[in-house]
mmCIF file of C-alpha atoms and ligand atoms in Angstrom:
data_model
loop_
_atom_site.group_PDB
_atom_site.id
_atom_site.type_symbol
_atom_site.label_atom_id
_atom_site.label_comp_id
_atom_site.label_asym_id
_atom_site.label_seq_id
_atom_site.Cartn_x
_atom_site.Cartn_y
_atom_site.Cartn_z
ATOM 1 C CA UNK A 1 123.297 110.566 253.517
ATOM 2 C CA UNK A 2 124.616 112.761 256.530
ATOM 3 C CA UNK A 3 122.210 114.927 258.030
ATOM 4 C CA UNK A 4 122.739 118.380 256.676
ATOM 5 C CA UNK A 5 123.015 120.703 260.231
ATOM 6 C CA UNK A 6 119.921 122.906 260.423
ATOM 7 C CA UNK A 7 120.244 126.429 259.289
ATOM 8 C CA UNK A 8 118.368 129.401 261.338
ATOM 9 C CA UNK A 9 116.898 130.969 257.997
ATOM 10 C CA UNK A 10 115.518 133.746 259.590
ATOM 11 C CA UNK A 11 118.615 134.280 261.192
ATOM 12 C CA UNK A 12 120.454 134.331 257.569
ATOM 13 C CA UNK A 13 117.722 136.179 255.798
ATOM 14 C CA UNK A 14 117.796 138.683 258.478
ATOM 15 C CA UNK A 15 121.592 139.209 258.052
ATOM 16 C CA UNK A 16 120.742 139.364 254.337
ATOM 17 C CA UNK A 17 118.466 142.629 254.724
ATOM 18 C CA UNK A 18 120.756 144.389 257.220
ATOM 19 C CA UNK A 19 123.427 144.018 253.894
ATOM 20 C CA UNK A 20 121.624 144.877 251.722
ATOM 21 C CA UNK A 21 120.247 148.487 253.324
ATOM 22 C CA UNK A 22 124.095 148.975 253.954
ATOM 23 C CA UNK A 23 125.032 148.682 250.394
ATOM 24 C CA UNK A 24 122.137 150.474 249.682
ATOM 25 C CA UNK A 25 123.622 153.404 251.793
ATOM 26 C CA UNK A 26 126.846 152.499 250.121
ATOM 27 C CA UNK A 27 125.915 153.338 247.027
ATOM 28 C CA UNK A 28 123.870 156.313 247.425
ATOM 29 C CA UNK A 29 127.120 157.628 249.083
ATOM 30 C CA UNK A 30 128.722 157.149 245.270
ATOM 31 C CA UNK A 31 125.933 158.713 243.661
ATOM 32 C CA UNK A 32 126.541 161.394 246.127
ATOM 33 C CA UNK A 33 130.401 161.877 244.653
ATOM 34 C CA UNK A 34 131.907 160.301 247.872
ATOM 35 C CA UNK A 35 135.342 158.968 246.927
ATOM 36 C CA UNK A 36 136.942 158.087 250.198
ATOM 37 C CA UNK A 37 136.662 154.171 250.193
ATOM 38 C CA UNK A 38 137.593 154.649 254.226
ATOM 39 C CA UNK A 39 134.168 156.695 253.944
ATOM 40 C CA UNK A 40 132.039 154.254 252.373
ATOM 41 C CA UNK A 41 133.854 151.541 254.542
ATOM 42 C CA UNK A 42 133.229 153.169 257.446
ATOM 43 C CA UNK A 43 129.296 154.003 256.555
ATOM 44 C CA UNK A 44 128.758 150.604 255.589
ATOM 45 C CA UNK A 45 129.931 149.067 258.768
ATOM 46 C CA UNK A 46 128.376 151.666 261.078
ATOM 47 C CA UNK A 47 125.412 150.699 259.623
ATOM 48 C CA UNK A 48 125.770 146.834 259.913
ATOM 49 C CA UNK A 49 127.013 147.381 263.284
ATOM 50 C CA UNK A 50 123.541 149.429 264.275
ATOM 51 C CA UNK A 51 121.406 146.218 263.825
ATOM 52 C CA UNK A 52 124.308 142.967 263.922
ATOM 53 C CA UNK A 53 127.920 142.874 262.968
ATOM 54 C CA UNK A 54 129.834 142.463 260.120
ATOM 55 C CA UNK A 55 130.964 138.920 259.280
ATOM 56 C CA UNK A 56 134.560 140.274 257.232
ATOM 57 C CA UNK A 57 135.882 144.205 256.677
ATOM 58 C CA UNK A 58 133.425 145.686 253.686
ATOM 59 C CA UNK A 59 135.906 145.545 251.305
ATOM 60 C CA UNK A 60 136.216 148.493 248.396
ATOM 61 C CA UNK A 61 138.133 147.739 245.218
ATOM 62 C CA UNK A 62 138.570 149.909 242.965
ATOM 63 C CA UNK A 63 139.724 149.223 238.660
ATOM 64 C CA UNK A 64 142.359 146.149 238.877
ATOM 65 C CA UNK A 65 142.404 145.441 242.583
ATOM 66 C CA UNK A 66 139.753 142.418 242.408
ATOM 67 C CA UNK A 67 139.443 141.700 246.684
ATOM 68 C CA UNK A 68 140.697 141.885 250.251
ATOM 69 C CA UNK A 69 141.524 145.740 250.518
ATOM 70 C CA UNK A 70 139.844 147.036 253.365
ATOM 71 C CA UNK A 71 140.640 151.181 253.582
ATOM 72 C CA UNK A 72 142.992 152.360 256.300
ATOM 73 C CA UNK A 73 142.949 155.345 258.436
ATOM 74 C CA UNK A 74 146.409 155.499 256.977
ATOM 75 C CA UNK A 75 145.578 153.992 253.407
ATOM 76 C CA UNK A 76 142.088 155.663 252.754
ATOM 77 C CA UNK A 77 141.860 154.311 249.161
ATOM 78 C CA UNK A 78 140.679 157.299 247.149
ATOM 79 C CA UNK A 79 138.316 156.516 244.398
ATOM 80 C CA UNK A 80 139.368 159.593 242.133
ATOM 81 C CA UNK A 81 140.504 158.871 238.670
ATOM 82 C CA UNK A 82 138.948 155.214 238.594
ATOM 83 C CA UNK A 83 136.638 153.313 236.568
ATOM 84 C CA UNK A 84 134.993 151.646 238.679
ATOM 85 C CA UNK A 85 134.603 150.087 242.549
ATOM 86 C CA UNK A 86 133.805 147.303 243.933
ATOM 87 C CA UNK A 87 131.961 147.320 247.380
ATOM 88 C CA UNK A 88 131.761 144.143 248.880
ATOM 89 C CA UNK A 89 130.533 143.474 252.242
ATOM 90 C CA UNK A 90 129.060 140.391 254.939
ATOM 91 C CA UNK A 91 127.009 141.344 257.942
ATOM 92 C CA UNK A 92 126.058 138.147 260.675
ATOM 93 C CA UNK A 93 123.293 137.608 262.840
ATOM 94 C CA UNK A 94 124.253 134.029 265.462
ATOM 95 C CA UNK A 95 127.125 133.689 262.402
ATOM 96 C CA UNK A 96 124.428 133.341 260.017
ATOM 97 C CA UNK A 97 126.180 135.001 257.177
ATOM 98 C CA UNK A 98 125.033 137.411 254.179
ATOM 99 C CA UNK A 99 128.028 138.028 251.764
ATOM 100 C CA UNK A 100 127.093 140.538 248.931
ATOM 101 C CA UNK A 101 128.835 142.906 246.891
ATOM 102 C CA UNK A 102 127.930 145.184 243.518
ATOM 103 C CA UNK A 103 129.878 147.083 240.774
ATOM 104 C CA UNK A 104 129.544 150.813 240.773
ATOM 105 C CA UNK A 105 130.582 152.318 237.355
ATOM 106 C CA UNK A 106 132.614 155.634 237.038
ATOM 107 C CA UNK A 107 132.189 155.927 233.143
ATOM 108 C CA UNK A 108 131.399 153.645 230.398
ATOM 109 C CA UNK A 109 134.013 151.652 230.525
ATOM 110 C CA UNK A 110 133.339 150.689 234.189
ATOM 111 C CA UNK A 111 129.607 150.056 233.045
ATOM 112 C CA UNK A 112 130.733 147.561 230.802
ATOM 113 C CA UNK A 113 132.547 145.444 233.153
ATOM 114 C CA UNK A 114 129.879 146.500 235.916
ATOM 115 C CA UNK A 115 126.680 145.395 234.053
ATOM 116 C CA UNK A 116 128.339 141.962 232.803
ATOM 117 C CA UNK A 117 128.943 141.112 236.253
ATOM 118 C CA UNK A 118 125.755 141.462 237.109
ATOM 119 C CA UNK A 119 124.020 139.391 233.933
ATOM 120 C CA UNK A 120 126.579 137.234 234.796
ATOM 121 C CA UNK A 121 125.252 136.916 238.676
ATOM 122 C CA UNK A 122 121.762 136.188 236.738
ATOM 123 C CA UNK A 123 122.528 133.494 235.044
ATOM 124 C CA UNK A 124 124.392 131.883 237.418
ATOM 125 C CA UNK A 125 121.264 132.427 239.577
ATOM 126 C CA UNK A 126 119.103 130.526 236.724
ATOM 127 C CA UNK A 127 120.898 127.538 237.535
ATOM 128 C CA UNK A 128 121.504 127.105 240.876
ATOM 129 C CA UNK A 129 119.199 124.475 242.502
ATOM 130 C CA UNK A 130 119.954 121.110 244.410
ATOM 131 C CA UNK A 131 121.250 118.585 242.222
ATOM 132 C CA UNK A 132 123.404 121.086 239.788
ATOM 133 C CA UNK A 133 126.731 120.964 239.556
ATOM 134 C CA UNK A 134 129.093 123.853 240.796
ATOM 135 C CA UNK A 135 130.697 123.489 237.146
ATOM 136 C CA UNK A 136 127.451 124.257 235.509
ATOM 137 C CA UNK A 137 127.344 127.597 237.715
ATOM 138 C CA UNK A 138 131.211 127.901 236.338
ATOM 139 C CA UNK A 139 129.489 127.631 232.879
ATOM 140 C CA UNK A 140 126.737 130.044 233.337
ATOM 141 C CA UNK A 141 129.543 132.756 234.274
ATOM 142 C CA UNK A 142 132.191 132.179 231.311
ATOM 143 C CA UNK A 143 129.844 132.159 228.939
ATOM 144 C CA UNK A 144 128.419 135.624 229.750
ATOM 145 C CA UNK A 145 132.180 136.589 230.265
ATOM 146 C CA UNK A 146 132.689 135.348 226.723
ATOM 147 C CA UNK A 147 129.825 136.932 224.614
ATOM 148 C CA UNK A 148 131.170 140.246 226.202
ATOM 149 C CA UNK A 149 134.714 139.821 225.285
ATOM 150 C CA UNK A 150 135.813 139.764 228.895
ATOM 151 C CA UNK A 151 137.033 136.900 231.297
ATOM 152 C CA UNK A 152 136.093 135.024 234.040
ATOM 153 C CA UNK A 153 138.856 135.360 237.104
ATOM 154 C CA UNK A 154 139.740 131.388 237.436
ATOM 155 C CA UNK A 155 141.507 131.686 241.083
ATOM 156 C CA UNK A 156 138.514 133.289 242.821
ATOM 157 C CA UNK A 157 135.132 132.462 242.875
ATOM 158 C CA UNK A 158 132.038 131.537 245.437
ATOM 159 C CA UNK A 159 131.891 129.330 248.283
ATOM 160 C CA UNK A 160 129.687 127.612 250.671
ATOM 161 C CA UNK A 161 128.848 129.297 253.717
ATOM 162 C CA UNK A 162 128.458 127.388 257.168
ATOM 163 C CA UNK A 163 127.336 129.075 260.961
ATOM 164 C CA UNK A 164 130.561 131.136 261.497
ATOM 165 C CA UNK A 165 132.468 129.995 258.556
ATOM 166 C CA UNK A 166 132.787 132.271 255.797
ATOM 167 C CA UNK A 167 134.607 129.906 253.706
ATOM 168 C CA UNK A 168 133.302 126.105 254.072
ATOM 169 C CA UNK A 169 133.327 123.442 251.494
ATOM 170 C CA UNK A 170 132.517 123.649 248.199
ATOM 171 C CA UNK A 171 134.176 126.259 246.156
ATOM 172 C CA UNK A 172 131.976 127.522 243.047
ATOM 173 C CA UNK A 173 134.537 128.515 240.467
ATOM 174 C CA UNK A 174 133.673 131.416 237.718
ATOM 175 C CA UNK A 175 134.770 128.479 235.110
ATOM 176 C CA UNK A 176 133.207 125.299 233.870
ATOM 177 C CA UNK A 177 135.630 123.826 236.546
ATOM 178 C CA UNK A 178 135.267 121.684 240.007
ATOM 179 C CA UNK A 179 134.004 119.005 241.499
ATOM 180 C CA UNK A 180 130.982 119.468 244.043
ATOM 181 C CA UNK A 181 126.911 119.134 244.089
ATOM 182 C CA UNK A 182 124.819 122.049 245.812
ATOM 183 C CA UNK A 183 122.394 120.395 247.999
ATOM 184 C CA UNK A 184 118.814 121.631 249.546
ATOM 185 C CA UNK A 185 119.249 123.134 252.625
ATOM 186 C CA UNK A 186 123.076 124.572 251.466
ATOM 187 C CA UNK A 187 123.841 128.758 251.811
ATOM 188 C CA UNK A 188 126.154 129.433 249.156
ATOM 189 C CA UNK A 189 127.656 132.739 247.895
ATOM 190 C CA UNK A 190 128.006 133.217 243.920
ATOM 191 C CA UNK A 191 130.553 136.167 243.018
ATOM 192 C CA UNK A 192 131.377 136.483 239.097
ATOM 193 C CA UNK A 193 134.674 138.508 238.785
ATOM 194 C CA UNK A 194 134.878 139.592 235.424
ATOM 195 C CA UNK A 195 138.020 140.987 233.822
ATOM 196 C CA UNK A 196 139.692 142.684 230.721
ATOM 197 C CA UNK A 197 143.094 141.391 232.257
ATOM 198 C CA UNK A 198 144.414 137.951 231.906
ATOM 199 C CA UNK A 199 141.476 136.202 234.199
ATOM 200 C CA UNK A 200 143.552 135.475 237.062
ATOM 201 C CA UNK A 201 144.888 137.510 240.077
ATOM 202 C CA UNK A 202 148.052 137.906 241.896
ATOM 203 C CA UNK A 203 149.035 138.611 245.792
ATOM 204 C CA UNK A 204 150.036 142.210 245.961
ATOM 205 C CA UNK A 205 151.897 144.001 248.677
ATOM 206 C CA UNK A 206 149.921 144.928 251.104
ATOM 207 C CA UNK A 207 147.243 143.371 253.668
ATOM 208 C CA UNK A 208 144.392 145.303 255.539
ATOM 209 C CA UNK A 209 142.612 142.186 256.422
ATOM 210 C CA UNK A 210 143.211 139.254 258.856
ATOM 211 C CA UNK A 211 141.619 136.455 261.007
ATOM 212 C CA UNK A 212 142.700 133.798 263.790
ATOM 213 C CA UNK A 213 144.447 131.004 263.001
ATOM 214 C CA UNK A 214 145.478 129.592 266.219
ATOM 215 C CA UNK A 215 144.216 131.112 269.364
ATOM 216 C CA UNK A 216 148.200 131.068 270.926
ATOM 217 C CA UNK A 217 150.424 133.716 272.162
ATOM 218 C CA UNK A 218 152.490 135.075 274.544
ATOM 219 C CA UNK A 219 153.800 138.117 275.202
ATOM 220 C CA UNK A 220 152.738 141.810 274.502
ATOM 221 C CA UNK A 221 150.138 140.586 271.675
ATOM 222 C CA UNK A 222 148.432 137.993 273.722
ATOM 223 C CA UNK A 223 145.604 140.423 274.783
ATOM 224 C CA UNK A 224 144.834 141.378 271.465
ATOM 225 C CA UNK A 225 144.286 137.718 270.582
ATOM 226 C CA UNK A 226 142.583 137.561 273.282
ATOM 227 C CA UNK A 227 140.568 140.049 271.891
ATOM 228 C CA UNK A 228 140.331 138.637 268.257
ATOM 229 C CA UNK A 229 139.193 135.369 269.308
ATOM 230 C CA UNK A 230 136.199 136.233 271.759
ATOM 231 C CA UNK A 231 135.148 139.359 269.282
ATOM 232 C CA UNK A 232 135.118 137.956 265.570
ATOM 233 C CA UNK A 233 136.064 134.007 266.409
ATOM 234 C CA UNK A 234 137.980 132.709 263.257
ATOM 235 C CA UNK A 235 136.025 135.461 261.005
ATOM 236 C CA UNK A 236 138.001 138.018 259.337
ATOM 237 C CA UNK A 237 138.431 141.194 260.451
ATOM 238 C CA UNK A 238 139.907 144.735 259.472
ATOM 239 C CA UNK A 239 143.571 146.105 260.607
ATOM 240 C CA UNK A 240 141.998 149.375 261.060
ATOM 241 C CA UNK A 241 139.447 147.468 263.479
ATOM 242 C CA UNK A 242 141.891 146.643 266.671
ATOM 243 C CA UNK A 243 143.868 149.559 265.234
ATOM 244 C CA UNK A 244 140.921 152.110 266.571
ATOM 245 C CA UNK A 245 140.661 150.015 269.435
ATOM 246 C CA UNK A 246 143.995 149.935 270.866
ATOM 247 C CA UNK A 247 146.077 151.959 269.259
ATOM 248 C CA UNK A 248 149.185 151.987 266.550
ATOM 249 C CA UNK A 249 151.088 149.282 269.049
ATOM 250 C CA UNK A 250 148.036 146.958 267.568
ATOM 251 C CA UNK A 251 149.697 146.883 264.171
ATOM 252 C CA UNK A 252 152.767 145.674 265.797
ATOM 253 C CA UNK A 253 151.350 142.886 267.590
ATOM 254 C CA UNK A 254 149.309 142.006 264.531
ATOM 255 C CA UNK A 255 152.580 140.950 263.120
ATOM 256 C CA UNK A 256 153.637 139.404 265.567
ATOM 257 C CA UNK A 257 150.310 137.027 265.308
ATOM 258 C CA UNK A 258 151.231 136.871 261.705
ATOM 259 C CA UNK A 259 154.647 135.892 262.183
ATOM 260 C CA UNK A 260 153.827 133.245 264.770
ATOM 261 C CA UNK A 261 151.412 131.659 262.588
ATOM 262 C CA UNK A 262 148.008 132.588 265.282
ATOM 263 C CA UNK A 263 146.954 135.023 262.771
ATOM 264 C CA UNK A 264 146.721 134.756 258.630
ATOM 265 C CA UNK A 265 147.181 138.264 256.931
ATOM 266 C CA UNK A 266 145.035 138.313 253.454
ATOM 267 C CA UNK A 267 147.216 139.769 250.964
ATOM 268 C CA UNK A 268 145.242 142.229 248.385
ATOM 269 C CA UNK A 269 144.853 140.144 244.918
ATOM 270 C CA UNK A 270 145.169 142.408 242.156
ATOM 271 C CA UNK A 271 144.494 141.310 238.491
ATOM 272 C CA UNK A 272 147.653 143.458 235.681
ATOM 273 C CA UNK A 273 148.306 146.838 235.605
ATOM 274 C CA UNK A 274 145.694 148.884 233.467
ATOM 275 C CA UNK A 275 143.154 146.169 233.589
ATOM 276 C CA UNK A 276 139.611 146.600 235.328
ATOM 277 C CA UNK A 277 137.775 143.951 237.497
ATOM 278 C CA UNK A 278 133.852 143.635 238.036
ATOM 279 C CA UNK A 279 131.724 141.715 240.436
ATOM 280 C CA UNK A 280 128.550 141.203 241.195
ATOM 281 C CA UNK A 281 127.786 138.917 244.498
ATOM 282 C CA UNK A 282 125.158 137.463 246.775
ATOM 283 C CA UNK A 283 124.610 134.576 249.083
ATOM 284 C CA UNK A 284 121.529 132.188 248.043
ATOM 285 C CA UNK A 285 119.846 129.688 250.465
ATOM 286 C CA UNK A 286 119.473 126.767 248.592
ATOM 287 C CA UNK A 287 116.136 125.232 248.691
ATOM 288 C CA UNK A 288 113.871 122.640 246.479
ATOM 289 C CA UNK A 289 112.839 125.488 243.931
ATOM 290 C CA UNK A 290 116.370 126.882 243.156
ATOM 291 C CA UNK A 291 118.898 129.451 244.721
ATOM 292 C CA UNK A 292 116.706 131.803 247.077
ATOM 293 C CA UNK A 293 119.049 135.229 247.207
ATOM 294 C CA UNK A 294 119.122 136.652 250.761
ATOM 295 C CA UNK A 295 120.586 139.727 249.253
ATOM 296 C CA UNK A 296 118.827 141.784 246.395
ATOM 297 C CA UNK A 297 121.839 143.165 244.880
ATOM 298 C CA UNK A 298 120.380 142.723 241.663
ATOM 299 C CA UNK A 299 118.236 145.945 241.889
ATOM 300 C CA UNK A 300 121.878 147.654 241.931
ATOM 301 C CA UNK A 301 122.075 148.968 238.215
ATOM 302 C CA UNK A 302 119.088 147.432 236.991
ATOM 303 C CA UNK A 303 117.746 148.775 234.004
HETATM 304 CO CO1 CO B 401 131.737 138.880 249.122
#
């Protein structure tokens, strides 16, 4: 068997408190009645930023928009009127990555979807230990999708985590689905999305969040690759990031990246209209007694 590379766990459990003291601040900000999601955004990141930086934009979703919006100085992404939110952020220390997120509920009906997220979190945490299957996590999630008449989002779902890759290997899926072994010594992030829409998400218009594809250009948008590559590497990161930095002609050349094919442009996934999506996340470290979570987002609405 390969050698499995080593991970810095202090590095990665380190990254995992910084998270979770900004989603802490997060969502005492929502207790507070804040509704700009640029607000919380912002709060989130200044605080990551204090101690390490964030590893993606802290994304805020609120009702049917499931991931990838990251609030604009020109899209602020008021909360009024909704259900519920979604806050889900990543903070890095030496691209040791934390990736957490939690449900906060607006009324009951968001505290539906919000608390069977998180049971659903829990008993996907119950299994995870080397050996299981990612299709027994899959299982864990559907069925406490199931017993609460909701269901599991089948296109998104957790994945592996690697030094500076947010997205490596094995994909755990929020249905008794896939093929793929957690292993001792893996970092893997488990996010239940559950929904009272059809289960499965859709590209929508608009995208707030990017990251390098290929580090070529010419032109006028060279120095913002430039930029891009030395500052977040093949990470994501937000439009209103190198916006700030240099200016509305940033949005331009982001395009241009886009169009070239150096940049990819996440598009927000949204699940149907009038439906509401919850999610509960965090990032274990996989060792011989079972899925150790770097991120306590479980305390989030605990009873
Ligand atoms: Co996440």
């Amino acid at each position: 068997m390969a050698m499995r590379m080593e991970v810095d766990v202090d590095a990665l459990f380190k990254a995992g408190k910084i998270l979770e003291d900004a989603l802490e601040l997060a969502w005492k900000l929502l207790d507070h009645g804040e509704r700009s999601g640029l607000k919380i955004a912002d709060a989130v990141e200044a605080h990551i930023l204090e101690h390490a930086k964030p590893a993606f934009p802290c994304n805020v979703g609120p009702d049917r928009l499931a991931a990838h919006f990251a609030p604009t100085d020109d899209r602020p992404g008021s909360l009024e009127g909704a259900h519920l939110v979604k806050i889900d952020a990543g903070v890095h220390v030496d691209g040791w990555i934390a990736d957490a997120a939690f449900t906060y509920p607006f009324d009951e009906e968001g505290e539906r979807l919000a608390l069977a997220a998180r049971e659903a979190l829990l008993a996907a945490a119950e299994v995870i230990r080397p050996g299981a299957s990612v299709a027994d996590v899959g299982k864990a999630v559907s069925e406490v999708a199931k017993r609460h008449g909701l269901k599991p989002i089948v296109n998104l779902g957790g994945h592996e985590i690697k030094q500076y890759d947010l997205h490596a290997g094995l994909f755990v899926p929020n249905v008794p689905q896939g093929k793929g072994t957690l292993e001792e010594g893996m970092i893997v992030a488990v996010e239940p999305f559950l929904s009272t829409g059809r289960g499965r998400v859709e590209d929508g218009s608009i995208a707030t969040i990017f990251s390098l594809m290929r580090p070529r250009a010419r032109g006028a948008a060279r120095q913002l690759l430039d930029y891009i590559r030395r500052e977040y590497r093949s990470l994501p990161f937000a439009e209103k990031w190198v916006v700030r930095r240099f200016g509305s002609s940033a949005r331009l050349h982001l395009y241009t990246l886009v169009k070239s094919g150096a940049v990819y442009a996440y598009p927000e996934l949204l699940e149907v209209p009038g439906s509401l999506v919850g999610q509960f996340e965090t990032t274990f470290y996989v060792d011989r007694d079972g899925g150790q979570p770097v991120v306590d987002t479980f305390k989030f609405l605990a009873p």
